[in-house]
Tab-separated table of C-alpha atoms in Angstrom:
chain	number	residue	atom	x	y	z
R	11	UNK	CA	-44.004	-112.804	-54.315
R	12	UNK	CA	-41.418	-114.362	-51.970
R	13	UNK	CA	-42.924	-117.225	-49.722
R	14	UNK	CA	-40.182	-118.740	-47.565
R	15	UNK	CA	-40.650	-122.281	-46.615
R	16	UNK	CA	-40.645	-123.912	-43.184
R	17	UNK	CA	-41.142	-127.455	-42.145
R	18	UNK	CA	-40.600	-128.867	-38.756
R	19	UNK	CA	-41.055	-132.254	-36.724
R	20	UNK	CA	-40.506	-133.542	-33.174
R	21	UNK	CA	-39.947	-136.743	-31.464
R	22	UNK	CA	-39.483	-137.872	-27.827
R	23	UNK	CA	-38.104	-140.945	-26.166
R	24	UNK	CA	-38.337	-141.673	-22.536
R	25	UNK	CA	-36.389	-144.492	-20.936
R	26	UNK	CA	-37.497	-146.192	-17.857
R	27	UNK	CA	-35.980	-148.997	-16.137
R	28	UNK	CA	-37.695	-151.960	-14.331
R	29	UNK	CA	-35.897	-154.477	-12.331
R	30	UNK	CA	-37.347	-157.943	-12.240
R	31	UNK	CA	-35.010	-160.280	-10.302
R	32	UNK	CA	-31.658	-159.836	-11.890
R	33	UNK	CA	-33.084	-158.927	-15.275
R	34	UNK	CA	-33.208	-155.345	-16.344
R	35	UNK	CA	-35.598	-154.248	-18.969
R	36	UNK	CA	-36.063	-150.962	-20.820
R	37	UNK	CA	-39.244	-149.440	-22.062
R	38	UNK	CA	-39.455	-146.808	-24.573
R	39	UNK	CA	-42.241	-144.251	-25.346
R	40	UNK	CA	-42.265	-142.590	-28.671
R	41	UNK	CA	-44.331	-139.574	-29.590
R	42	UNK	CA	-45.500	-139.713	-33.164
R	43	UNK	CA	-43.799	-136.976	-35.341
R	44	UNK	CA	-45.892	-133.905	-35.876
R	45	UNK	CA	-45.490	-132.595	-39.410
R	46	UNK	CA	-46.596	-129.199	-40.268
R	47	UNK	CA	-46.232	-126.580	-43.175
R	48	UNK	CA	-45.812	-123.054	-42.363
R	49	UNK	CA	-45.875	-120.318	-44.975
R	50	UNK	CA	-44.831	-116.785	-43.843
R	51	UNK	CA	-45.385	-113.621	-45.693
R	52	UNK	CA	-43.060	-110.729	-44.761
R	53	UNK	CA	-43.792	-107.070	-44.287
R	54	UNK	CA	-47.664	-107.765	-44.421
R	55	UNK	CA	-48.461	-109.944	-41.518
R	56	UNK	CA	-48.420	-113.711	-41.783
R	57	UNK	CA	-50.511	-116.736	-42.761
R	58	UNK	CA	-49.939	-120.146	-41.074
R	59	UNK	CA	-51.098	-123.304	-42.727
R	60	UNK	CA	-51.021	-126.430	-40.559
R	61	UNK	CA	-51.592	-129.980	-42.057
R	62	UNK	CA	-51.289	-132.508	-39.295
R	63	UNK	CA	-53.179	-135.183	-41.330
R	64	UNK	CA	-50.182	-136.053	-43.526
R	65	UNK	CA	-48.158	-139.139	-42.770
R	66	UNK	CA	-44.414	-138.862	-43.071
R	67	UNK	CA	-44.676	-140.679	-46.407
R	68	UNK	CA	-47.215	-138.266	-47.737
R	69	UNK	CA	-45.479	-135.169	-46.474
R	70	UNK	CA	-43.522	-133.663	-49.359
R	71	UNK	CA	-41.234	-130.652	-49.423
R	72	UNK	CA	-42.739	-127.371	-50.529
R	73	UNK	CA	-41.226	-125.935	-53.712
R	74	UNK	CA	-37.868	-124.215	-52.998
R	75	UNK	CA	-38.357	-120.479	-52.687
R	76	UNK	CA	-36.480	-118.127	-54.787
R	77	UNK	CA	-34.129	-116.560	-52.309
R	78	UNK	CA	-31.642	-113.730	-52.464
R	79	UNK	CA	-28.283	-114.784	-54.011
R	80	UNK	CA	-26.623	-114.638	-50.636
R	81	UNK	CA	-28.688	-117.616	-49.558
R	82	UNK	CA	-26.638	-120.057	-51.726
R	83	UNK	CA	-23.396	-118.595	-50.479
R	84	UNK	CA	-21.610	-121.282	-48.232
R	85	UNK	CA	-21.164	-120.374	-44.620
R	86	UNK	CA	-17.922	-120.818	-42.847
R	87	UNK	CA	-17.528	-122.989	-39.745
R	88	UNK	CA	-17.407	-119.939	-37.677
R	89	UNK	CA	-20.808	-118.545	-39.091
R	90	UNK	CA	-22.354	-122.067	-38.436
R	91	UNK	CA	-20.975	-122.062	-34.985
R	92	UNK	CA	-22.522	-118.559	-34.505
R	93	UNK	CA	-25.878	-119.620	-35.826
R	94	UNK	CA	-25.996	-122.772	-33.758
R	95	UNK	CA	-25.182	-120.696	-30.599
R	96	UNK	CA	-27.781	-118.224	-31.540
R	97	UNK	CA	-30.513	-120.991	-31.759
R	98	UNK	CA	-29.227	-122.316	-28.260
R	99	UNK	CA	-29.657	-118.736	-26.788
R	100	UNK	CA	-33.055	-118.203	-28.214
R	101	UNK	CA	-34.271	-121.615	-26.826
R	102	UNK	CA	-32.843	-120.815	-23.369
R	103	UNK	CA	-34.418	-117.274	-23.555
R	104	UNK	CA	-37.745	-118.952	-24.235
R	105	UNK	CA	-37.379	-121.437	-21.384
R	106	UNK	CA	-36.367	-118.416	-19.026
R	107	UNK	CA	-39.771	-116.823	-20.119
R	108	UNK	CA	-41.371	-119.986	-18.842
R	109	UNK	CA	-39.383	-119.834	-15.465
R	110	UNK	CA	-37.244	-122.833	-16.506
R	111	UNK	CA	-33.601	-123.225	-16.039
R	112	UNK	CA	-31.246	-123.020	-18.954
R	113	UNK	CA	-29.899	-126.010	-21.028
R	114	UNK	CA	-26.252	-126.564	-21.317
R	115	UNK	CA	-24.988	-126.954	-24.912
R	116	UNK	CA	-22.932	-130.229	-24.985
R	117	UNK	CA	-20.559	-130.485	-28.031
R	118	UNK	CA	-20.908	-134.312	-28.022
R	119	UNK	CA	-24.626	-134.052	-28.564
R	120	UNK	CA	-24.246	-131.188	-31.291
R	121	UNK	CA	-22.009	-133.492	-33.288
R	122	UNK	CA	-24.657	-136.111	-33.337
R	123	UNK	CA	-27.209	-133.461	-34.442
R	124	UNK	CA	-24.874	-132.106	-37.295
R	125	UNK	CA	-24.638	-135.613	-38.829
R	126	UNK	CA	-28.369	-135.981	-38.780
R	127	UNK	CA	-28.794	-132.432	-40.369
R	128	UNK	CA	-26.090	-133.287	-42.969
R	129	UNK	CA	-28.046	-136.494	-43.880
R	130	UNK	CA	-31.197	-134.561	-44.319
R	131	UNK	CA	-29.733	-131.789	-46.292
R	132	UNK	CA	-28.000	-134.073	-48.677
R	133	UNK	CA	-31.153	-136.162	-48.967
R	134	UNK	CA	-29.184	-139.193	-47.678
R	135	UNK	CA	-32.026	-139.692	-45.303
R	136	UNK	CA	-35.589	-138.274	-45.499
R	137	UNK	CA	-36.558	-135.267	-43.473
R	138	UNK	CA	-37.702	-136.369	-40.059
R	139	UNK	CA	-36.419	-138.687	-37.295
R	140	UNK	CA	-35.172	-141.691	-39.239
R	141	UNK	CA	-32.248	-143.106	-37.215
R	142	UNK	CA	-33.313	-141.477	-33.959
R	143	UNK	CA	-32.679	-144.666	-31.913
R	144	UNK	CA	-29.164	-144.816	-33.334
R	145	UNK	CA	-28.591	-141.238	-32.318
R	146	UNK	CA	-30.045	-141.907	-28.831
R	147	UNK	CA	-27.662	-144.960	-28.558
R	148	UNK	CA	-24.575	-142.943	-29.689
R	149	UNK	CA	-25.363	-140.301	-27.083
R	150	UNK	CA	-25.741	-143.014	-24.451
R	151	UNK	CA	-22.127	-144.156	-24.973
R	152	UNK	CA	-20.808	-140.924	-23.495
R	153	UNK	CA	-23.862	-139.544	-21.475
R	154	UNK	CA	-25.917	-141.597	-19.218
R	155	UNK	CA	-29.624	-140.333	-19.777
R	156	UNK	CA	-33.140	-140.601	-18.385
R	157	UNK	CA	-34.767	-139.226	-21.424
R	158	UNK	CA	-33.961	-137.730	-24.866
R	159	UNK	CA	-36.068	-135.857	-27.376
R	160	UNK	CA	-35.408	-134.406	-30.734
R	161	UNK	CA	-36.772	-131.447	-32.796
R	162	UNK	CA	-35.904	-130.916	-36.469
R	163	UNK	CA	-36.614	-128.355	-39.047
R	164	UNK	CA	-35.660	-126.939	-42.388
R	165	UNK	CA	-36.386	-123.676	-44.032
R	166	UNK	CA	-35.203	-121.420	-46.938
R	167	UNK	CA	-35.452	-117.788	-48.061
R	168	UNK	CA	-35.309	-116.330	-44.458
R	169	UNK	CA	-32.693	-113.598	-43.479
R	170	UNK	CA	-32.735	-115.190	-40.096
R	171	UNK	CA	-33.081	-118.855	-40.486
R	172	UNK	CA	-32.261	-119.746	-36.863
R	173	UNK	CA	-34.998	-117.307	-35.417
R	174	UNK	CA	-37.475	-118.762	-37.893
R	175	UNK	CA	-36.899	-122.264	-36.787
R	176	UNK	CA	-37.195	-121.430	-33.120
R	177	UNK	CA	-40.472	-119.423	-33.638
R	178	UNK	CA	-41.732	-122.333	-35.577
R	179	UNK	CA	-41.012	-124.808	-32.959
R	180	UNK	CA	-42.752	-122.522	-30.143
R	181	UNK	CA	-45.820	-122.278	-32.092
R	182	UNK	CA	-46.051	-126.205	-32.594
R	183	UNK	CA	-47.350	-127.836	-29.389
R	184	UNK	CA	-45.265	-130.993	-29.865
R	185	UNK	CA	-41.949	-129.042	-30.341
R	186	UNK	CA	-42.842	-126.490	-27.618
R	187	UNK	CA	-43.299	-129.534	-25.174
R	188	UNK	CA	-39.714	-130.707	-26.048
R	189	UNK	CA	-38.382	-127.101	-25.569
R	190	UNK	CA	-39.816	-126.632	-22.001
R	191	UNK	CA	-39.208	-130.394	-21.168
R	192	UNK	CA	-37.389	-131.557	-17.951
R	193	UNK	CA	-34.021	-131.675	-19.653
R	194	UNK	CA	-30.653	-130.344	-18.666
R	195	UNK	CA	-28.384	-130.882	-21.786
R	196	UNK	CA	-28.920	-130.093	-25.354
R	197	UNK	CA	-27.067	-130.252	-28.802
R	198	UNK	CA	-27.780	-128.299	-32.031
R	199	UNK	CA	-26.567	-129.131	-35.490
R	200	UNK	CA	-27.259	-126.891	-38.511
R	201	UNK	CA	-26.330	-127.730	-42.231
R	202	UNK	CA	-27.079	-125.756	-45.328
R	203	UNK	CA	-27.120	-127.443	-48.757
R	204	UNK	CA	-26.498	-125.970	-52.071
R	205	UNK	CA	-30.181	-125.207	-52.592
R	206	UNK	CA	-29.842	-122.660	-49.794
R	207	UNK	CA	-31.966	-124.973	-47.363
R	208	UNK	CA	-31.042	-124.995	-43.638
R	209	UNK	CA	-31.713	-128.042	-41.834
R	210	UNK	CA	-31.817	-128.005	-37.986
R	211	UNK	CA	-31.678	-130.795	-35.514
R	212	UNK	CA	-31.839	-130.095	-31.761
R	213	UNK	CA	-31.697	-132.896	-29.299
R	214	UNK	CA	-32.718	-132.552	-25.703
R	215	UNK	CA	-31.341	-134.723	-22.827
R	216	UNK	CA	-31.935	-135.316	-19.221
R	217	UNK	CA	-28.942	-136.821	-17.615
R	218	UNK	CA	-29.145	-139.270	-14.802
């Protein structure tokens, strides 16, 4: 029986500025990551298993699914770009259904996202939000922002991994909140490793 794997997590950072005399201070609000495991059965309904009690250290990857041979075939740069564009369009379609304006895809943010997805895919960094502060700072060098948030996911064994990632985010309150947040820019980075696992990073930005 084929059991595709899907794991996702979200994080948000808000930046406010308070002026005290001539000194400018920044305060940050972090939402704790929300870790879930979702098992989906095709052609016979679906079963969802949520485990929000695990800490990042306790959360382990489910066993890698046995996927079709095509799952391990490397994707071209064009195919990755198409997949990222598809995720972007699906997120905007969902925002439209909530009567919200679309997000503009920014290549500078997407490049930051790809680097994080690459790190997770190669297991150079653990799955999650490690280095989020650095990514936010990297974005701030080229884009002045008021707030920034991040959703990450990975899955394997799906014929449409992008659709699965977006649907998983929509079903998770923490991720859905980021998707419909007061943002105007976004970036998406997707990387596939040799095991056939797709790693997704989406960063949401509200410019000043």
